[in-house]
mmCIF file of C-alpha atoms in Angstrom:
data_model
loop_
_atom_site.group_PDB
_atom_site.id
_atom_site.type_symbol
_atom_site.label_atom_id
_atom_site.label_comp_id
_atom_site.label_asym_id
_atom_site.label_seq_id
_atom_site.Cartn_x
_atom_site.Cartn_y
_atom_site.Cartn_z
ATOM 1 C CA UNK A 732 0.000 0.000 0.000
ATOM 2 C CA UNK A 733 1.529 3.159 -0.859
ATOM 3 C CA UNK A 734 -0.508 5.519 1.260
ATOM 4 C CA UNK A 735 -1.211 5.161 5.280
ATOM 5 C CA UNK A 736 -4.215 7.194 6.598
ATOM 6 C CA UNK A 737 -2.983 9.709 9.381
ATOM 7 C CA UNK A 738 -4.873 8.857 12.518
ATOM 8 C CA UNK A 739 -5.289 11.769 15.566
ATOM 9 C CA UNK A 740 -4.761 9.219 18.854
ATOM 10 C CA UNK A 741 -5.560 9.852 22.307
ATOM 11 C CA UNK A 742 -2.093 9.470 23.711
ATOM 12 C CA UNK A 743 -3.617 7.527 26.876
ATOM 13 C CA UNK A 744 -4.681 4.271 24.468
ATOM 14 C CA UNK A 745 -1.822 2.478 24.127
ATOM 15 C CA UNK A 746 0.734 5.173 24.564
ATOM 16 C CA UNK A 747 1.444 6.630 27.873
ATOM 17 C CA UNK A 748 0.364 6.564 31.273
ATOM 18 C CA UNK A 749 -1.230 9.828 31.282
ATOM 19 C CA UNK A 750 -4.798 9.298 32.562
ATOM 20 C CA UNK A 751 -6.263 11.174 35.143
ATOM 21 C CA UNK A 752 -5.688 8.201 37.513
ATOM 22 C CA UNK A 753 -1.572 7.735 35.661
ATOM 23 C CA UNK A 754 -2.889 4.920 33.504
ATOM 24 C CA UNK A 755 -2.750 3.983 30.729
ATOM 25 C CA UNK A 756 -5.848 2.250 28.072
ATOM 26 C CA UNK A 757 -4.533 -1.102 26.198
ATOM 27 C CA UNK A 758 -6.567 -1.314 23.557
ATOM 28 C CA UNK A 759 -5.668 -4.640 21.088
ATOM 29 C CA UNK A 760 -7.545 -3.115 18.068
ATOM 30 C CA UNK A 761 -5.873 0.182 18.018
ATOM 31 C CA UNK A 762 -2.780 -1.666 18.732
ATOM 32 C CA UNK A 763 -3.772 -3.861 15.587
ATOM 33 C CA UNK A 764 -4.015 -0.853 13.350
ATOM 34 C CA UNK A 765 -0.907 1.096 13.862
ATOM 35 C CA UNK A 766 0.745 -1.417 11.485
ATOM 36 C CA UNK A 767 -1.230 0.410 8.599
ATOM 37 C CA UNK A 768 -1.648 3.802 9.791
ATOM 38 C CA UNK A 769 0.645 6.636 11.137
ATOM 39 C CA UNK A 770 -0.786 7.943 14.399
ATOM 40 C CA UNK A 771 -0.573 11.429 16.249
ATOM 41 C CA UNK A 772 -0.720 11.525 19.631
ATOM 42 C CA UNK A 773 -2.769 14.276 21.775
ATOM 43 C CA UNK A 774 -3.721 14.272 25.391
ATOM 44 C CA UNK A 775 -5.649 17.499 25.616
ATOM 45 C CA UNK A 776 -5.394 18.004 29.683
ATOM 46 C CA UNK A 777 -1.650 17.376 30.005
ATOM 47 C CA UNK A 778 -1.250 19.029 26.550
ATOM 48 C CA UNK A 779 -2.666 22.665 28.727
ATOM 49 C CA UNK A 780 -0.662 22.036 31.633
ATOM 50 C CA UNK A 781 -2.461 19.663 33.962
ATOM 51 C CA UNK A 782 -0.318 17.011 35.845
ATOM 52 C CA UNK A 783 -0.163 13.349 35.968
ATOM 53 C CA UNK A 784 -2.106 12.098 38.195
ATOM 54 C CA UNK A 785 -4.417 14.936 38.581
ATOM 55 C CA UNK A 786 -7.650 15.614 40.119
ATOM 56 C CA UNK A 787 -10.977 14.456 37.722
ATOM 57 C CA UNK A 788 -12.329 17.302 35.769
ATOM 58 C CA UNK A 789 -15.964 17.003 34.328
ATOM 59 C CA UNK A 790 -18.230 18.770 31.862
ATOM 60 C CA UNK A 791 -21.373 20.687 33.385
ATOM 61 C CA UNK A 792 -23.912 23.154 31.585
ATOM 62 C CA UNK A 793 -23.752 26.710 32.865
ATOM 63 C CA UNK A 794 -25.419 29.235 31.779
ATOM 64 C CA UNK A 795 -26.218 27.398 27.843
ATOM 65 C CA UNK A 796 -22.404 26.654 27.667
ATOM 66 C CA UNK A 797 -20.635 23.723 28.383
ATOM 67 C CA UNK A 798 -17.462 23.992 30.670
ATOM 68 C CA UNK A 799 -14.749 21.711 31.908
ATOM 69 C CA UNK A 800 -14.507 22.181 35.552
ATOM 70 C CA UNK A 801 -12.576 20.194 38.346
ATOM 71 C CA UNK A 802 -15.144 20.154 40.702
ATOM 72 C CA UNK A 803 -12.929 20.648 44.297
ATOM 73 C CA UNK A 804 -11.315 23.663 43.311
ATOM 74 C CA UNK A 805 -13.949 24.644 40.778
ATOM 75 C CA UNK A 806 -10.972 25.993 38.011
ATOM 76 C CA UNK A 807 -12.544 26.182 35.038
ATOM 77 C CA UNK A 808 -10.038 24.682 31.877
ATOM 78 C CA UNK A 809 -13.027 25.259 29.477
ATOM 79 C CA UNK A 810 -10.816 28.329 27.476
ATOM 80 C CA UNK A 811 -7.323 26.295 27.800
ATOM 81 C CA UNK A 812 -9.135 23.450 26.686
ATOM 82 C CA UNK A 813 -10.452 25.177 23.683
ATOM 83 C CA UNK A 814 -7.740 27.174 22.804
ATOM 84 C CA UNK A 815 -5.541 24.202 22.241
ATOM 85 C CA UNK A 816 -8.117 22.199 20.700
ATOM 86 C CA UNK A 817 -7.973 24.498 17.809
ATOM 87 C CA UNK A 818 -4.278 25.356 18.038
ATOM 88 C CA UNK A 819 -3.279 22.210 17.511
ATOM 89 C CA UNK A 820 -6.043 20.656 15.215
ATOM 90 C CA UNK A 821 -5.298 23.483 12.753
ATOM 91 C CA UNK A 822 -2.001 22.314 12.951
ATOM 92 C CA UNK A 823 -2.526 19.307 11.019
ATOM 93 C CA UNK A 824 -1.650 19.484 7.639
ATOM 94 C CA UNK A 825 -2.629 15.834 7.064
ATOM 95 C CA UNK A 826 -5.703 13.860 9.110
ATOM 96 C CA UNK A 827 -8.257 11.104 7.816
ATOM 97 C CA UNK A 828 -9.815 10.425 11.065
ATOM 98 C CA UNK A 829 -9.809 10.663 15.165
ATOM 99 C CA UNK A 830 -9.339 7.022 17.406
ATOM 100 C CA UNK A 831 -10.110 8.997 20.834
ATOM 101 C CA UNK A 832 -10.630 7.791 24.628
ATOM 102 C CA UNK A 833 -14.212 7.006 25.617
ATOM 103 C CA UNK A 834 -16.211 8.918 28.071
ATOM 104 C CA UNK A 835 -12.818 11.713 28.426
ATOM 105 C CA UNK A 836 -14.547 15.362 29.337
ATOM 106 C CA UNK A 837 -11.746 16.169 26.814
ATOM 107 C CA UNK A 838 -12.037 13.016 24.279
ATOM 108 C CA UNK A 839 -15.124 11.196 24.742
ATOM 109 C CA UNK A 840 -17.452 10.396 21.731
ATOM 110 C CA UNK A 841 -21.332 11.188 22.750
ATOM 111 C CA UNK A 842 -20.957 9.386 25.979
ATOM 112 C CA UNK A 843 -18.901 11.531 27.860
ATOM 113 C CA UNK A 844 -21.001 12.812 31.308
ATOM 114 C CA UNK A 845 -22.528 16.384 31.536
ATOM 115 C CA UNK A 846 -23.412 17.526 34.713
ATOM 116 C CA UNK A 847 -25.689 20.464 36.053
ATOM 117 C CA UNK A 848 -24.750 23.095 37.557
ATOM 118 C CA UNK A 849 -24.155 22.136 41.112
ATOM 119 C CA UNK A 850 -21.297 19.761 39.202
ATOM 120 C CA UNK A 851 -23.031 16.851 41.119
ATOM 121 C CA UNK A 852 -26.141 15.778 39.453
ATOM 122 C CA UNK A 853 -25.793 14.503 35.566
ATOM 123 C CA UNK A 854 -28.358 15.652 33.165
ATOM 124 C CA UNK A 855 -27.257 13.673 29.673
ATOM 125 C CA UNK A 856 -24.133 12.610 27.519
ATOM 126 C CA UNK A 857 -22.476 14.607 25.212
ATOM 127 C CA UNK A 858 -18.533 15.157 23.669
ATOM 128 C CA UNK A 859 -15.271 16.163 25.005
ATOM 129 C CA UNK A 860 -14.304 19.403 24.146
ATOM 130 C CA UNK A 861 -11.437 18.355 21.974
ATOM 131 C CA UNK A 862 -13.844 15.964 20.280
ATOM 132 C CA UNK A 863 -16.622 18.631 19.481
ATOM 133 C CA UNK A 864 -13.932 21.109 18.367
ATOM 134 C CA UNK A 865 -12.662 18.172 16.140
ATOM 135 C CA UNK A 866 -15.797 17.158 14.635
ATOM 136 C CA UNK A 867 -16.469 21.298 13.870
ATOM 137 C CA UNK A 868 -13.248 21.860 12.110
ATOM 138 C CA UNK A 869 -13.140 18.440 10.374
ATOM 139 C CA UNK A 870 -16.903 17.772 9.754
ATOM 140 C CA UNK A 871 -16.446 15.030 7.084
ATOM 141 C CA UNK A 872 -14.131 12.772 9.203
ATOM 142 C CA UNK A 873 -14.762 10.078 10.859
ATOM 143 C CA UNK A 874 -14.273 10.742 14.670
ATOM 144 C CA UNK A 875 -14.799 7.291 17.118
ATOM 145 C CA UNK A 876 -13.565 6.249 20.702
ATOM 146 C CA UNK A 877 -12.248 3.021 21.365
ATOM 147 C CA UNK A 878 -15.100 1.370 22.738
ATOM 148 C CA UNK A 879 -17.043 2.178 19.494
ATOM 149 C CA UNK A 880 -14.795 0.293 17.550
ATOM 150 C CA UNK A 881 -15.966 -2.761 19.424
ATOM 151 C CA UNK A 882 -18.948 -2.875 17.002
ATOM 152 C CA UNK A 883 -18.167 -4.732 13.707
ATOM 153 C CA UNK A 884 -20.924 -1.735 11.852
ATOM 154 C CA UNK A 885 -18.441 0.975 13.622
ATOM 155 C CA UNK A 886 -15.379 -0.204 12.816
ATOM 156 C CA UNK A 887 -16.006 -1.042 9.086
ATOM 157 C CA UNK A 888 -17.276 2.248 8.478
ATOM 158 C CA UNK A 889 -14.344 3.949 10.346
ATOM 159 C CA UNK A 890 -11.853 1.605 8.422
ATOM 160 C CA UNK A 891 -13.711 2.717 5.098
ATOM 161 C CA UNK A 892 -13.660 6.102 5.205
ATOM 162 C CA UNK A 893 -9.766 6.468 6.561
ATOM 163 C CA UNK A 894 -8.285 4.301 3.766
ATOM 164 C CA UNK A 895 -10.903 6.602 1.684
ATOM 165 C CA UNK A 896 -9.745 9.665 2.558
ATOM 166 C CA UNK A 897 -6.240 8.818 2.930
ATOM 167 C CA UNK A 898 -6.461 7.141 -0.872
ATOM 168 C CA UNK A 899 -7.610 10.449 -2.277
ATOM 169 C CA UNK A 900 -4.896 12.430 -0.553
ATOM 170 C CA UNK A 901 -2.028 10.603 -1.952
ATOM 171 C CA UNK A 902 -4.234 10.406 -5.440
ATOM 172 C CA UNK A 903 -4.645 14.106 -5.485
ATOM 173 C CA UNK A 904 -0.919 14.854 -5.075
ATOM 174 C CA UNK A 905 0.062 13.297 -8.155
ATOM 175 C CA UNK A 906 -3.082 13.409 -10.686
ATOM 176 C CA UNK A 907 -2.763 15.732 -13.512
ATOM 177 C CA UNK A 908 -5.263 14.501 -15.790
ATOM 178 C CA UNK A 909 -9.037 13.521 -16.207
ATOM 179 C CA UNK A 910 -8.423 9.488 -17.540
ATOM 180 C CA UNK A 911 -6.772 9.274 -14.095
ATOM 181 C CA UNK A 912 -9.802 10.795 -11.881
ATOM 182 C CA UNK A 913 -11.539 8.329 -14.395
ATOM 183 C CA UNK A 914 -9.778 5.383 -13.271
ATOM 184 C CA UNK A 915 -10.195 6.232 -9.296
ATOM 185 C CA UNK A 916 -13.787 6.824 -9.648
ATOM 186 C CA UNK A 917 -14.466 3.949 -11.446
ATOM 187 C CA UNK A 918 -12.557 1.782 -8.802
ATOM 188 C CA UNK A 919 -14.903 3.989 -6.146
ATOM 189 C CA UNK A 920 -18.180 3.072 -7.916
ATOM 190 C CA UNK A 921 -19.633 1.042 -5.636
ATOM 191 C CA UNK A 922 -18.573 2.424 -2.726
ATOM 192 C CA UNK A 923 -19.519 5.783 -3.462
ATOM 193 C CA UNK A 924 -23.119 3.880 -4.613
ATOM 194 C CA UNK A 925 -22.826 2.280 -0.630
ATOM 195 C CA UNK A 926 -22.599 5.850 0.541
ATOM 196 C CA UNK A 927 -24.692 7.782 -1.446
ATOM 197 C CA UNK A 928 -26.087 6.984 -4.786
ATOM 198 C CA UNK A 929 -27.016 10.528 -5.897
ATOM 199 C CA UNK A 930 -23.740 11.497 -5.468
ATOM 200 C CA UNK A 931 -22.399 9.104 -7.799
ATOM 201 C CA UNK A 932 -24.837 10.298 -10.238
ATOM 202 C CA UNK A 933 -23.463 14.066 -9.937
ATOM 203 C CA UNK A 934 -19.615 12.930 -9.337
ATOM 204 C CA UNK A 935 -20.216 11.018 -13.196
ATOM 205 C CA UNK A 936 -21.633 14.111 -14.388
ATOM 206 C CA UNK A 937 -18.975 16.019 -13.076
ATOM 207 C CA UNK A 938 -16.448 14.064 -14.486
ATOM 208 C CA UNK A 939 -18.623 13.801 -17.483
ATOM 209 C CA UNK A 940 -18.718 17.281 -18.178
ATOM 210 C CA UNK A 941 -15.005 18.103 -16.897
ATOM 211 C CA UNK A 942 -13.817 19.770 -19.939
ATOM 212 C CA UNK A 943 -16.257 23.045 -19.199
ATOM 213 C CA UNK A 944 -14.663 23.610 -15.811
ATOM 214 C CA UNK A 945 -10.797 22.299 -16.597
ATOM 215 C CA UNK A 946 -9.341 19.209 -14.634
ATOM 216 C CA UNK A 947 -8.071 21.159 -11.322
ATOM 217 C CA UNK A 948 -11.834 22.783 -11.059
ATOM 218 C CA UNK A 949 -12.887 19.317 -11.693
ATOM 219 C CA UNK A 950 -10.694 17.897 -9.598
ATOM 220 C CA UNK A 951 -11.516 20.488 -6.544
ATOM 221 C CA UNK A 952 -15.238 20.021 -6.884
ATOM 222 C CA UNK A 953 -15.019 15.987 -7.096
ATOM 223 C CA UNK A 954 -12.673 16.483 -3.721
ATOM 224 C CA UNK A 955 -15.709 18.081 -2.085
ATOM 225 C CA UNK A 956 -18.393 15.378 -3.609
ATOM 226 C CA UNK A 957 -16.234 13.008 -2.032
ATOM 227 C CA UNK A 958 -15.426 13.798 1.588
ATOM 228 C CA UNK A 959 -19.724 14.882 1.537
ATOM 229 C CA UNK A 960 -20.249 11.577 0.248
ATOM 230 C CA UNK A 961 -18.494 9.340 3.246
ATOM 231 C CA UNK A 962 -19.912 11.971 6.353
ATOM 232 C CA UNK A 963 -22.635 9.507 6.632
ATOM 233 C CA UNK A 964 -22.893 5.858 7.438
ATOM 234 C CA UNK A 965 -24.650 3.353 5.088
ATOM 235 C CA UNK A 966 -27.605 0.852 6.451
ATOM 236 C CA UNK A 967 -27.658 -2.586 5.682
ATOM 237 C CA UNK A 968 -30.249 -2.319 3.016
ATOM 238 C CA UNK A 969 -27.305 0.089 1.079
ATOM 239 C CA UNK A 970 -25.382 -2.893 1.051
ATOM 240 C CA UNK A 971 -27.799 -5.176 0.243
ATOM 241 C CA UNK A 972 -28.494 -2.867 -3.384
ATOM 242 C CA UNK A 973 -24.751 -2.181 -3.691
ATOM 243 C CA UNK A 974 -24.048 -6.753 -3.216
ATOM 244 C CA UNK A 975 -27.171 -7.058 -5.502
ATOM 245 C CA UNK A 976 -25.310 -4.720 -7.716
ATOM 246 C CA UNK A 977 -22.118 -6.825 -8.470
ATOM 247 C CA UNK A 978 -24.379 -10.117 -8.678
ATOM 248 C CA UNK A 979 -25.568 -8.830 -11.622
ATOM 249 C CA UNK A 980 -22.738 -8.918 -13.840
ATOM 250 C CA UNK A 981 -22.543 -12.538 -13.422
ATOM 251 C CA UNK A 982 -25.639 -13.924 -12.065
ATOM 252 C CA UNK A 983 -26.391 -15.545 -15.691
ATOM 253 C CA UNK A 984 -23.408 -17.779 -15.176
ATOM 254 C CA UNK A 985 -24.268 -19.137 -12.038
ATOM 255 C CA UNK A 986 -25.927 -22.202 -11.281
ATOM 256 C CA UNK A 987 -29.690 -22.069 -9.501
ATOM 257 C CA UNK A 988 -28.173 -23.096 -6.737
ATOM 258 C CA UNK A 989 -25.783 -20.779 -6.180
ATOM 259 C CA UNK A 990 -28.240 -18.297 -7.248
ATOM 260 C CA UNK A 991 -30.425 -19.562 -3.885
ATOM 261 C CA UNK A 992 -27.161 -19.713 -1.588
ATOM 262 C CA UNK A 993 -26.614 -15.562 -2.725
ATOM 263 C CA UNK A 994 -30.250 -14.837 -1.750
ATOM 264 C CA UNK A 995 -30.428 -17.165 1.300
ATOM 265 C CA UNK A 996 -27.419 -14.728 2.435
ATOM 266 C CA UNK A 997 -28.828 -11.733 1.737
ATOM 267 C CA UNK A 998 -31.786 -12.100 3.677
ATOM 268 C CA UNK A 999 -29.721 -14.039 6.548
ATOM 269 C CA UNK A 1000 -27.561 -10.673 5.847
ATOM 270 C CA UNK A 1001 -30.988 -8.589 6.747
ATOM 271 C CA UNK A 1002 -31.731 -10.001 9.760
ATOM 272 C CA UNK A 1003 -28.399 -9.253 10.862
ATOM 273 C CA UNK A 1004 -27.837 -13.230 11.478
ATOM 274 C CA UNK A 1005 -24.438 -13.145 9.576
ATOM 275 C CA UNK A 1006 -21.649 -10.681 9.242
ATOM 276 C CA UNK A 1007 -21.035 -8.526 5.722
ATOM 277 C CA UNK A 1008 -17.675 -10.524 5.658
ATOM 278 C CA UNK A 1009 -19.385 -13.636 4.562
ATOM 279 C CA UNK A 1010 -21.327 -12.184 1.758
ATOM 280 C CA UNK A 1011 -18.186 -10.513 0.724
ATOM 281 C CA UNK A 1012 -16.382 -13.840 0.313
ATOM 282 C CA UNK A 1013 -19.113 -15.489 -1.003
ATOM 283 C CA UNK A 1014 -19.136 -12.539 -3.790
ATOM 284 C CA UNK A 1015 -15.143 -12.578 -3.947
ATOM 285 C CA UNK A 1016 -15.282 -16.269 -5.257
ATOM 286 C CA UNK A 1017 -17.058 -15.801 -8.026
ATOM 287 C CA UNK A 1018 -15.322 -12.509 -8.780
ATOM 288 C CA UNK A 1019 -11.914 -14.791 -9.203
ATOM 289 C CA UNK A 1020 -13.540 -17.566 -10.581
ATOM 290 C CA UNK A 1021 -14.433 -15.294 -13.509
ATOM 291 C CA UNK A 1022 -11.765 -13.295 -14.082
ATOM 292 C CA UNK A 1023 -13.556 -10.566 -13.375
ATOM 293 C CA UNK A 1024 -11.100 -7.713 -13.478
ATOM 294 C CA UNK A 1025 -13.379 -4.647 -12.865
ATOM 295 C CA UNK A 1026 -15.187 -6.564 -10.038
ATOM 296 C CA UNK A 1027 -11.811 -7.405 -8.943
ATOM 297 C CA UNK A 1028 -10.676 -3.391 -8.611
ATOM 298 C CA UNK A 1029 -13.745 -2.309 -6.990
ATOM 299 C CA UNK A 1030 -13.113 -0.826 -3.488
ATOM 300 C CA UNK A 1031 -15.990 -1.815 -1.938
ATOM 301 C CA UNK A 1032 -14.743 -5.451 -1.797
ATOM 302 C CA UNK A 1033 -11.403 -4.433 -0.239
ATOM 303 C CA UNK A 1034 -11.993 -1.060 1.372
ATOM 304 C CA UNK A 1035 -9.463 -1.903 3.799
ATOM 305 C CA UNK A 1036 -6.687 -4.338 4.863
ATOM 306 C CA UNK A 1037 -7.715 -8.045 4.791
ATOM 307 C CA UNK A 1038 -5.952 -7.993 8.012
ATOM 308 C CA UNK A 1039 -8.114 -5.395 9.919
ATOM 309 C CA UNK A 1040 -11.584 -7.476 8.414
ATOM 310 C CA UNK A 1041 -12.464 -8.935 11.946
ATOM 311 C CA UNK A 1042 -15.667 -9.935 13.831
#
C-alpha cells in the first residue's frame, strides 16, 4: 500500500500513562491498526498544563455553555481546553480520522457525562471538548472512541472512510489529468453507490462534463463530492443494493443453486444473522472464478486491509 491514513490518537490508548488516575488504556484493536496507519498523539489536559495524576475534571452546563470544571477547586479549563483544541487541530496538515478515549470530558465520543450546575447531578451525555472542536473543524471525518470500535458496523465504516480519505490524498498529489480521476472513480463506484447513490450520479456528471470547468476545477469540486459523500454511514439495506449490484454482472453464469445460496445470504444478511464478511467472500469467489477484473478493482470489496476485516 503506498498511502497510510494519518490517525489523531488519544495518547492515553496504548501510549502513555497519562490518565487522570496515571494509567494507561490497552486497547488490542488500536494496537492492531498502527501497522497500517501513522498515528498522532494528543492528550488534551496534560497538553494545557495539567499534571499526571491529577484531580478528575468534568463537563457541566452553565449558563447554555458547556465547561470543563474540576469540581474541588472549581478551576474552570473550558478556554485552555479550547484554545488548544484548535491550536493544535489546525495544525494538522494531514488527518483522515480521530481514534479517541471514551467517556474523556476532553475526548469522549457522545458518551462523555454532563453535569448540572451544582457539578453533582448529571443531566445527559455529550462530547469532550477536543472531540466537538474536532468534529467542527473536520466535519467530514470520521471521529470514534475506542469502545465504538468494538462494534463490527463501527469499525467497518471507520476503516472505510480512513483508507478513503487517505487514498484520495495521496491520489490528489500526483493526478494531472481527467483518464486518471476516471480510473479512481471507477474503482470507487460502488462504494460511493454504498454511501450515497445521488452522489455518484453528480460525481459522473462532473467528471462527465469536466472539460467546461478544466481538470483542477474538476478535480476540486469531485474532492468536495467526495469527503460529503463518506460523512454519513450506510444501512444494511445500502449494502444489500450495492451486493445485488455486483451479482448482476454474473448472475447468468451461475448455477440455480448458487443463485439460492446468494439470496439465502442476503436475507440471513438482513436479519443481521451473519456478518457482511461472509457475503463478501461469497461474492469474492465468483469474482476470481471469472476473471472478473473490474469486479476485482472495486473498493468496496477491499476497502481496507484483509488484516483489519475482523468480527
Amino acid at each position: 500500500m503506498e498511502y497510510k491514513p494519518v490517525v489523531v490518537l488519544s495518547r492515553c490508548i496504548n501510549k502513555e500513562p497519562v490518565r487522570y488516575n496515571g494509567g494507561i488504556v490497552q486497547d488490542d484493536f488500536a494496537e492492531k491498526l498502527e501497522k497500517y496507519v501513522n498515528y498522532i498523539t494528543v492528550c488534551p489536559e496534560v497538553d494545557v498544563g495539567m499534571p499526571v495524576p491529577r484531580p478528575t475534571v468534568i463537563l457541566a452546563k452553565i449558563d447554555n455553555s458547556i465547561r470543563m470544571i474540576e469540581p474541588i477547586s472549581k478551576t474552570d479549563y473550558t478556554e485552555k481546553l479550547e484554545e488548544f483544541s484548535k491550536s493544535f487541530l489546525n495544525s494538522l496538515k494531514e488527518v483522515d480520522g480521530f481514534l479517541l478515549k471514551a467517556k474523556s470530558p476532553s475526548c469522549g465520543v457522545a458518551d462523555t457525562k454532563l453535569y448540572q450546575k451544582d457539578l453533582k447531578h448529571t443531566i445527559g451525555k455529550t462530547d469532550g471538548i477536543f472531540t466537538r472542536i474536532s468534529k467542527e473543524l473536520y466535519p467530514y471525518l470520521p471521529v470514534e472512541d475506542e469502545g465504538r470500535l468494538h462494534d463490527f458496523w463501527i469499525r467497518q465504516n471507520f476503516l472505510t472512510k480512513i483508507f478513503s480519505y487517505a487514498e484520495f490524498r495521496h491520489f490528489k498529489k500526483s493526478a494531472t489529468h481527467i483518464k486518471e480521476l476516471i480510473k479512481f472513480h471507477q474503482r470507487y463506484k460502488y462504494l460511493i453507490m454504498l454511501y450515497s447513490p445521488s452522489n455518484l450520479k453528480q460525481m459522473g456528471r462532473l467528471i462527465a462534463n469536466w472539460d467546461s470547468l478544466g481538470f483542477e476545477k474538476t478535480l476540486t469540486e469531485y474532492e468536495d463530492l467526495f469527503k460529503k459523500t463518506f460523512s454519513k454511514n450506510p444501512t444494511i439495506n445500502a449494502h444489500i443494493n450495492v451486493l445485488q449490484h455486483i451479482y448482476g454482472h454474473f448472475s447468468d453464469l451461475l448455477k440455480t443453486g448458487e443463485k439460492r445460496q446468494f439470496n439465502t445470504l442476503l436475507h440471513k444478511l438482513k436479519d443481521n444473522r451473519i456478518y457482511l464478511t461472509v457475503v463478501l467472500e461469497f461474492i469474492k469467489n465468483f469474482v476470481y472464478r471469472f476473471e472478473d477484473e473490474y469486479l476485482a478493482s472495486q473498493k468496496y470489496l477491499n476497502p481496507f486491509p484483509e488484516e483489519l476485516q475482523t468480527v
